């Protein structure tokens, strides 16, 4: 059913500043960063991806001790897939060059669901204020159960069709991810080509599709851009790249240096590092390994040892350097100052 709204739908909780700290899996999102964003008047998020359930529980407990405000947790919804095992093995062999250079072994392809059930149990028990989902929409019974427990549910979407699916299943909030976003695209069908509709137009299209509060994310790095998203109908914005250089972020030193290195002049979407489309600073690894098709998390596990070794060796040309298009505006300093500078 198509709806036309005269103004943005409000979030089901109050924020002093309409800024959400994006969950950034793999290290950047820390309890200190989540708490700092919340304490600055926004909403800080923890990234559940790649953690064990116990690690996630420990981070929620730690964050709770650092703030009295709301906190969010993000979970991956990993879909089953059919991959060509021979093709994956060929890719492993293609990457031996990097492994030999660092004296390590290429990883083995495997599939898992990122401890989905264990992490849901953590959310049920510890009940963060908000739980968001990325890569797909959870079943309706999961969303309804969490809503009933008092946990606000949010689903990351990249199109009006995905927004309609999430709304129909019971999501209370939509995180609308535009094509400029850094890191993994949240597209429900990872085999499809990521959408290219600019974020303001995407916000408008989704507002005319569902009657839910929207959080806009993707390439947002200035106060004027925040104001433009709010004017377009978003209730808040989600920023990730803008926080990568924050004092409280767990961004590794190699990634931090690359974000400030003038040698990196553009971002690009690639499947080379994980098998799922993701935007990062363009480097030689992206250019040499132009992949298509859906092979997540299998390729993630193949390249994980190579990426860890590249980070340790400060090998910026072989490392995934996730970043949105606004990376040039990222700055160092306390997260509180960054949030204050962004809020209109």
CSV table of C-alpha atoms in Angstrom, one decimal:
chain,number,residue,atom,x,y,z
A,1,UNK,CA,0.0,0.0,0.0
A,2,UNK,CA,1.4,3.3,-1.1
A,3,UNK,CA,1.5,6.1,1.5
A,4,UNK,CA,2.3,9.8,1.3
A,5,UNK,CA,3.7,11.5,4.4
A,6,UNK,CA,3.8,15.2,5.1
A,7,UNK,CA,6.7,14.9,7.5
A,8,UNK,CA,9.2,12.4,8.9
A,9,UNK,CA,8.0,9.7,11.2
A,10,UNK,CA,9.6,10.0,14.6
A,11,UNK,CA,11.8,7.4,16.2
A,12,UNK,CA,10.2,5.5,19.1
A,13,UNK,CA,12.8,6.9,21.5
A,14,UNK,CA,14.2,10.4,22.1
A,15,UNK,CA,17.7,11.5,20.9
A,16,UNK,CA,19.2,14.8,21.8
A,17,UNK,CA,21.0,14.7,18.5
A,18,UNK,CA,19.7,12.8,15.5
A,19,UNK,CA,23.0,11.0,14.9
A,20,UNK,CA,23.4,7.2,15.0
A,21,UNK,CA,26.9,5.6,15.2
A,22,UNK,CA,26.9,2.9,12.5
A,23,UNK,CA,27.8,-0.6,13.7
A,24,UNK,CA,31.2,-1.4,12.0
A,25,UNK,CA,32.2,-5.0,12.4
A,26,UNK,CA,35.7,-6.2,12.5
A,27,UNK,CA,37.1,-3.8,15.1
A,28,UNK,CA,36.1,-0.2,14.7
A,29,UNK,CA,32.9,-0.4,16.8
A,30,UNK,CA,33.9,-0.6,20.5
A,31,UNK,CA,32.1,-0.2,23.8
A,32,UNK,CA,33.9,3.1,24.2
A,33,UNK,CA,32.8,4.4,20.8
A,34,UNK,CA,29.2,3.3,21.3
A,35,UNK,CA,29.0,4.9,24.7
A,36,UNK,CA,30.7,8.1,23.5
A,37,UNK,CA,28.1,8.5,20.7
A,38,UNK,CA,25.2,7.9,23.1
A,39,UNK,CA,26.7,10.2,25.8
A,40,UNK,CA,27.0,12.9,23.1
A,41,UNK,CA,23.2,12.7,22.6
A,42,UNK,CA,23.1,10.2,19.7
A,43,UNK,CA,22.7,6.5,19.6
A,44,UNK,CA,25.8,4.3,19.7
A,45,UNK,CA,25.8,0.8,18.2
A,46,UNK,CA,27.8,-2.3,18.8
A,47,UNK,CA,28.6,-4.6,15.9
A,48,UNK,CA,27.7,-8.2,16.5
A,49,UNK,CA,29.2,-9.5,13.3
A,50,UNK,CA,32.2,-11.8,13.6
A,51,UNK,CA,32.0,-12.0,17.4
A,52,UNK,CA,31.0,-15.0,19.5
A,53,UNK,CA,27.8,-14.7,21.5
A,54,UNK,CA,29.9,-14.4,24.7
A,55,UNK,CA,32.0,-11.6,23.2
A,56,UNK,CA,28.9,-9.7,22.2
A,57,UNK,CA,27.4,-10.2,25.7
A,58,UNK,CA,30.6,-8.9,27.3
A,59,UNK,CA,30.6,-5.8,25.0
A,60,UNK,CA,26.9,-5.0,25.8
A,61,UNK,CA,27.7,-5.3,29.6
A,62,UNK,CA,30.7,-3.1,29.2
A,63,UNK,CA,28.9,-0.5,27.2
A,64,UNK,CA,26.0,-0.4,29.8
A,65,UNK,CA,28.6,0.5,32.4
A,66,UNK,CA,29.8,3.4,30.3
A,67,UNK,CA,26.5,5.1,29.6
A,68,UNK,CA,23.0,5.5,30.9
A,69,UNK,CA,21.6,6.3,27.5
A,70,UNK,CA,20.2,3.9,24.8
A,71,UNK,CA,22.5,1.5,22.9
A,72,UNK,CA,22.0,-0.6,19.8
A,73,UNK,CA,23.3,-3.9,18.6
A,74,UNK,CA,23.6,-5.0,15.0
A,75,UNK,CA,23.3,-8.7,13.9
A,76,UNK,CA,24.1,-10.2,10.5
A,77,UNK,CA,21.4,-12.2,8.8
A,78,UNK,CA,23.5,-14.6,6.7
A,79,UNK,CA,21.6,-16.4,3.8
A,80,UNK,CA,22.5,-19.8,2.6
A,81,UNK,CA,24.0,-19.9,-0.8
A,82,UNK,CA,25.1,-22.3,-3.6
A,83,UNK,CA,28.7,-21.7,-4.6
A,84,UNK,CA,31.0,-23.2,-7.1
A,85,UNK,CA,33.6,-25.1,-5.0
A,86,UNK,CA,36.1,-25.4,-7.9
A,87,UNK,CA,35.8,-21.6,-8.5
A,88,UNK,CA,36.5,-20.9,-4.9
A,89,UNK,CA,39.5,-23.2,-4.9
A,90,UNK,CA,40.8,-21.5,-8.0
A,91,UNK,CA,40.5,-18.2,-6.2
A,92,UNK,CA,42.4,-19.6,-3.2
A,93,UNK,CA,45.3,-20.5,-5.5
A,94,UNK,CA,45.1,-17.1,-7.1
A,95,UNK,CA,45.7,-15.6,-3.7
A,96,UNK,CA,48.7,-17.7,-2.7
A,97,UNK,CA,51.0,-14.9,-3.9
A,98,UNK,CA,49.9,-12.8,-0.9
A,99,UNK,CA,50.1,-15.8,1.5
A,100,UNK,CA,53.6,-16.6,0.4
A,101,UNK,CA,54.7,-13.0,0.8
A,102,UNK,CA,53.5,-13.0,4.4
A,103,UNK,CA,54.6,-16.5,5.2
A,104,UNK,CA,51.0,-17.7,6.0
A,105,UNK,CA,48.3,-20.0,4.5
A,106,UNK,CA,45.3,-18.9,2.5
A,107,UNK,CA,42.1,-19.5,4.5
A,108,UNK,CA,39.6,-22.3,3.7
A,109,UNK,CA,36.2,-21.5,2.3
A,110,UNK,CA,33.3,-22.3,4.6
A,111,UNK,CA,29.8,-21.2,5.4
A,112,UNK,CA,28.3,-20.4,8.8
A,113,UNK,CA,25.4,-18.2,10.1
A,114,UNK,CA,27.6,-16.0,12.3
A,115,UNK,CA,26.2,-17.7,15.4
A,116,UNK,CA,22.8,-16.4,14.7
A,117,UNK,CA,20.8,-18.3,17.4
A,118,UNK,CA,23.4,-17.7,20.1
A,119,UNK,CA,23.4,-13.9,19.4
A,120,UNK,CA,19.6,-13.8,19.4
A,121,UNK,CA,19.7,-15.4,22.8
A,122,UNK,CA,22.1,-12.7,24.0
A,123,UNK,CA,19.7,-10.0,22.7
A,124,UNK,CA,16.8,-11.7,24.4
A,125,UNK,CA,18.6,-11.8,27.7
A,126,UNK,CA,20.4,-8.5,27.8
A,127,UNK,CA,17.8,-6.5,25.8
A,128,UNK,CA,19.7,-3.6,24.2
A,129,UNK,CA,17.4,-0.7,23.4
A,130,UNK,CA,17.6,-1.3,19.7
A,131,UNK,CA,18.7,-4.3,17.6
A,132,UNK,CA,19.3,-3.8,13.9
A,133,UNK,CA,19.7,-6.4,11.2
A,134,UNK,CA,21.9,-6.3,8.1
A,135,UNK,CA,22.2,-8.5,4.9
A,136,UNK,CA,18.6,-9.7,5.0
A,137,UNK,CA,15.3,-9.4,7.0
A,138,UNK,CA,14.8,-11.8,9.9
A,139,UNK,CA,11.6,-13.9,10.0
A,140,UNK,CA,8.5,-12.2,11.3
A,141,UNK,CA,8.4,-14.2,14.5
A,142,UNK,CA,11.9,-13.0,15.5
A,143,UNK,CA,10.9,-9.3,15.0
A,144,UNK,CA,7.6,-9.7,16.8
A,145,UNK,CA,9.3,-11.5,19.7
A,146,UNK,CA,11.9,-8.8,20.1
A,147,UNK,CA,9.3,-6.0,19.8
A,148,UNK,CA,7.3,-7.7,22.5
A,149,UNK,CA,10.4,-7.8,24.8
A,150,UNK,CA,10.7,-4.0,24.4
A,151,UNK,CA,13.6,-4.1,22.0
A,152,UNK,CA,13.1,-1.7,19.1
A,153,UNK,CA,13.8,-3.6,15.9
A,154,UNK,CA,15.4,-2.0,12.8
A,155,UNK,CA,16.2,-3.5,9.4
A,156,UNK,CA,18.8,-2.1,7.0
A,157,UNK,CA,17.3,-1.7,3.5
A,158,UNK,CA,18.5,-0.5,0.2
A,159,UNK,CA,15.3,-0.3,-1.9
A,160,UNK,CA,11.5,0.3,-1.5
A,161,UNK,CA,10.9,-3.5,-2.1
A,162,UNK,CA,13.2,-4.4,0.8
A,163,UNK,CA,11.5,-1.7,2.9
A,164,UNK,CA,8.1,-3.2,2.2
A,165,UNK,CA,9.3,-6.7,3.2
A,166,UNK,CA,10.8,-5.4,6.5
A,167,UNK,CA,7.6,-3.4,7.3
A,168,UNK,CA,5.4,-6.4,6.6
A,169,UNK,CA,7.4,-8.7,8.8
A,170,UNK,CA,7.2,-6.2,11.8
A,171,UNK,CA,10.3,-4.0,11.8
A,172,UNK,CA,9.7,-0.8,13.8
A,173,UNK,CA,12.5,1.2,12.2
A,174,UNK,CA,14.3,1.2,8.8
A,175,UNK,CA,17.9,2.0,8.3
A,176,UNK,CA,18.1,3.2,4.7
A,177,UNK,CA,21.5,2.6,3.2
A,178,UNK,CA,22.5,4.6,0.1
A,179,UNK,CA,25.1,3.6,-2.5
A,180,UNK,CA,27.7,5.9,-1.0
A,181,UNK,CA,28.0,3.9,2.2
A,182,UNK,CA,31.3,2.4,3.3
A,183,UNK,CA,31.6,-1.3,4.1
A,184,UNK,CA,29.2,-4.0,3.1
A,185,UNK,CA,26.1,-3.3,1.1
A,186,UNK,CA,23.0,-4.5,3.0
A,187,UNK,CA,21.2,-5.7,-0.1
A,188,UNK,CA,18.9,-8.6,0.7
A,189,UNK,CA,20.0,-10.4,-2.6
A,190,UNK,CA,23.8,-10.3,-2.5
A,191,UNK,CA,24.0,-11.7,-5.9
A,192,UNK,CA,22.3,-8.7,-7.4
A,193,UNK,CA,24.1,-5.6,-8.4
A,194,UNK,CA,23.9,-3.0,-5.7
A,195,UNK,CA,21.4,-0.1,-6.3
A,196,UNK,CA,22.7,3.3,-7.4
A,197,UNK,CA,19.8,5.5,-6.5
A,198,UNK,CA,21.1,8.5,-4.5
A,199,UNK,CA,20.2,8.5,-0.9
A,200,UNK,CA,17.9,11.5,-0.9
A,201,UNK,CA,15.8,10.0,-3.7
A,202,UNK,CA,15.9,6.6,-1.9
A,203,UNK,CA,14.6,8.2,1.3
A,204,UNK,CA,11.8,9.9,-0.7
A,205,UNK,CA,10.8,6.6,-2.4
A,206,UNK,CA,10.7,4.6,0.8
A,207,UNK,CA,8.8,7.3,2.7
A,208,UNK,CA,6.1,6.9,0.0
A,209,UNK,CA,6.1,3.2,0.4
A,210,UNK,CA,6.0,2.5,4.2
A,211,UNK,CA,4.9,4.5,7.3
A,212,UNK,CA,8.0,3.9,9.5
A,213,UNK,CA,10.7,6.1,11.0
A,214,UNK,CA,13.8,6.1,8.7
A,215,UNK,CA,17.5,6.5,9.6
A,216,UNK,CA,19.5,7.6,6.6
A,217,UNK,CA,23.0,6.3,6.0
A,218,UNK,CA,25.7,6.4,3.3
A,219,UNK,CA,28.4,9.0,2.6
A,220,UNK,CA,27.2,11.4,5.2
A,221,UNK,CA,30.1,13.4,6.6
A,222,UNK,CA,29.1,17.0,7.1
A,223,UNK,CA,26.4,19.0,9.0
A,224,UNK,CA,24.9,20.2,5.7
A,225,UNK,CA,24.4,16.6,4.6
A,226,UNK,CA,22.8,15.7,7.9
A,227,UNK,CA,20.4,18.6,7.5
A,228,UNK,CA,19.6,17.6,3.9
A,229,UNK,CA,18.7,14.0,5.0
A,230,UNK,CA,16.5,15.3,7.8
A,231,UNK,CA,14.8,17.7,5.3
A,232,UNK,CA,14.3,14.7,3.0
A,233,UNK,CA,12.3,13.0,5.6
A,234,UNK,CA,14.8,11.0,7.7
A,235,UNK,CA,14.3,11.0,11.5
A,236,UNK,CA,18.0,10.6,12.0
A,237,UNK,CA,21.2,9.8,10.1
A,238,UNK,CA,23.7,6.9,10.6
A,239,UNK,CA,27.4,7.7,10.2
A,240,UNK,CA,30.3,5.2,10.1
A,241,UNK,CA,33.2,6.5,8.1
A,242,UNK,CA,32.9,9.8,9.9
A,243,UNK,CA,33.8,8.0,13.2
A,244,UNK,CA,36.6,5.7,11.9
A,245,UNK,CA,39.3,8.1,13.1
A,246,UNK,CA,37.6,8.9,16.4
A,247,UNK,CA,39.7,8.4,19.5
A,248,UNK,CA,37.4,5.7,20.8
A,249,UNK,CA,37.2,3.7,17.6
A,250,UNK,CA,39.0,0.4,17.3
A,251,UNK,CA,40.1,1.1,13.7
A,252,UNK,CA,43.4,-0.6,13.1
A,253,UNK,CA,46.5,1.6,12.5
A,254,UNK,CA,46.8,0.6,8.9
A,255,UNK,CA,43.2,1.6,8.1
A,256,UNK,CA,43.6,4.9,10.0
A,257,UNK,CA,46.7,5.8,8.0
A,258,UNK,CA,45.1,5.0,4.7
A,259,UNK,CA,42.1,7.2,5.4
A,260,UNK,CA,44.5,10.1,5.8
A,261,UNK,CA,46.9,9.1,3.0
A,262,UNK,CA,46.5,11.4,-0.1
A,263,UNK,CA,47.6,8.5,-2.3
A,264,UNK,CA,44.1,7.1,-2.0
A,265,UNK,CA,41.9,9.2,-4.2
A,266,UNK,CA,38.6,7.2,-4.6
A,267,UNK,CA,36.4,4.5,-3.2
A,268,UNK,CA,35.0,1.5,-5.1
A,269,UNK,CA,32.6,-1.4,-4.5
A,270,UNK,CA,34.2,-4.8,-4.6
A,271,UNK,CA,33.5,-8.4,-3.8
A,272,UNK,CA,37.2,-9.4,-3.8
A,273,UNK,CA,37.6,-9.4,0.0
A,274,UNK,CA,34.5,-11.1,1.2
A,275,UNK,CA,32.4,-12.2,-1.7
A,276,UNK,CA,29.7,-9.6,-0.9
A,277,UNK,CA,29.7,-6.1,-2.4
A,278,UNK,CA,31.4,-3.6,-0.1
A,279,UNK,CA,32.8,-0.1,-0.6
A,280,UNK,CA,36.3,0.8,0.4
A,281,UNK,CA,39.4,2.8,-0.7
A,282,UNK,CA,40.5,1.6,-4.1
A,283,UNK,CA,43.7,-0.3,-4.0
A,284,UNK,CA,45.6,-2.9,-6.0
A,285,UNK,CA,43.9,-5.9,-4.5
A,286,UNK,CA,40.5,-4.6,-5.7
A,287,UNK,CA,41.9,-3.9,-9.2
A,288,UNK,CA,43.6,-7.3,-9.6
A,289,UNK,CA,40.7,-9.4,-8.3
A,290,UNK,CA,37.5,-8.3,-9.9
A,291,UNK,CA,34.9,-10.8,-8.8
A,292,UNK,CA,31.2,-11.3,-9.4
A,293,UNK,CA,28.6,-13.5,-7.9
A,294,UNK,CA,27.7,-14.3,-4.3
A,295,UNK,CA,30.1,-16.2,-2.2
A,296,UNK,CA,29.8,-14.7,1.3
A,297,UNK,CA,31.0,-15.7,3.8
A,298,UNK,CA,33.1,-18.3,2.0
A,299,UNK,CA,35.5,-15.7,0.5
A,300,UNK,CA,35.5,-13.8,3.8
A,301,UNK,CA,37.1,-16.9,5.3
A,302,UNK,CA,39.5,-17.4,2.4
A,303,UNK,CA,40.9,-13.9,2.6
A,304,UNK,CA,40.7,-13.4,6.4
A,305,UNK,CA,44.3,-14.5,7.2
A,306,UNK,CA,45.6,-12.4,4.3
A,307,UNK,CA,43.8,-9.3,5.5
A,308,UNK,CA,45.1,-9.8,9.1
A,309,UNK,CA,48.6,-10.2,7.8
A,310,UNK,CA,48.3,-7.1,5.6
A,311,UNK,CA,47.0,-5.1,8.5
A,312,UNK,CA,49.9,-6.2,10.7
A,313,UNK,CA,52.4,-5.4,8.0
A,314,UNK,CA,50.8,-2.0,7.1
A,315,UNK,CA,50.3,-3.4,3.5
A,316,UNK,CA,47.7,-0.9,2.4
A,317,UNK,CA,47.5,-2.3,-1.1
A,318,UNK,CA,46.3,-5.8,0.1
A,319,UNK,CA,44.0,-4.7,2.9
A,320,UNK,CA,40.2,-4.1,2.9
A,321,UNK,CA,40.0,-0.4,3.7
A,322,UNK,CA,36.2,0.1,4.1
A,323,UNK,CA,35.2,3.7,3.6
A,324,UNK,CA,32.2,5.7,2.3
A,325,UNK,CA,32.4,8.4,-0.3
A,326,UNK,CA,32.8,11.1,2.4
A,327,UNK,CA,36.0,9.7,3.8
A,328,UNK,CA,37.9,12.9,3.1
A,329,UNK,CA,35.9,14.6,5.8
A,330,UNK,CA,36.7,12.1,8.5
A,331,UNK,CA,38.8,13.6,11.3
A,332,UNK,CA,40.5,12.6,14.5
A,333,UNK,CA,39.4,13.6,18.0
A,334,UNK,CA,36.8,12.5,20.5
A,335,UNK,CA,33.6,11.0,19.2
A,336,UNK,CA,31.6,13.6,21.1
A,337,UNK,CA,33.2,16.4,19.1
A,338,UNK,CA,32.5,14.6,15.8
A,339,UNK,CA,28.9,14.1,16.7
A,340,UNK,CA,28.5,17.7,17.9
A,341,UNK,CA,30.0,18.9,14.6
A,342,UNK,CA,27.5,16.8,12.6
A,343,UNK,CA,24.3,17.6,14.4
A,344,UNK,CA,22.4,20.6,13.0
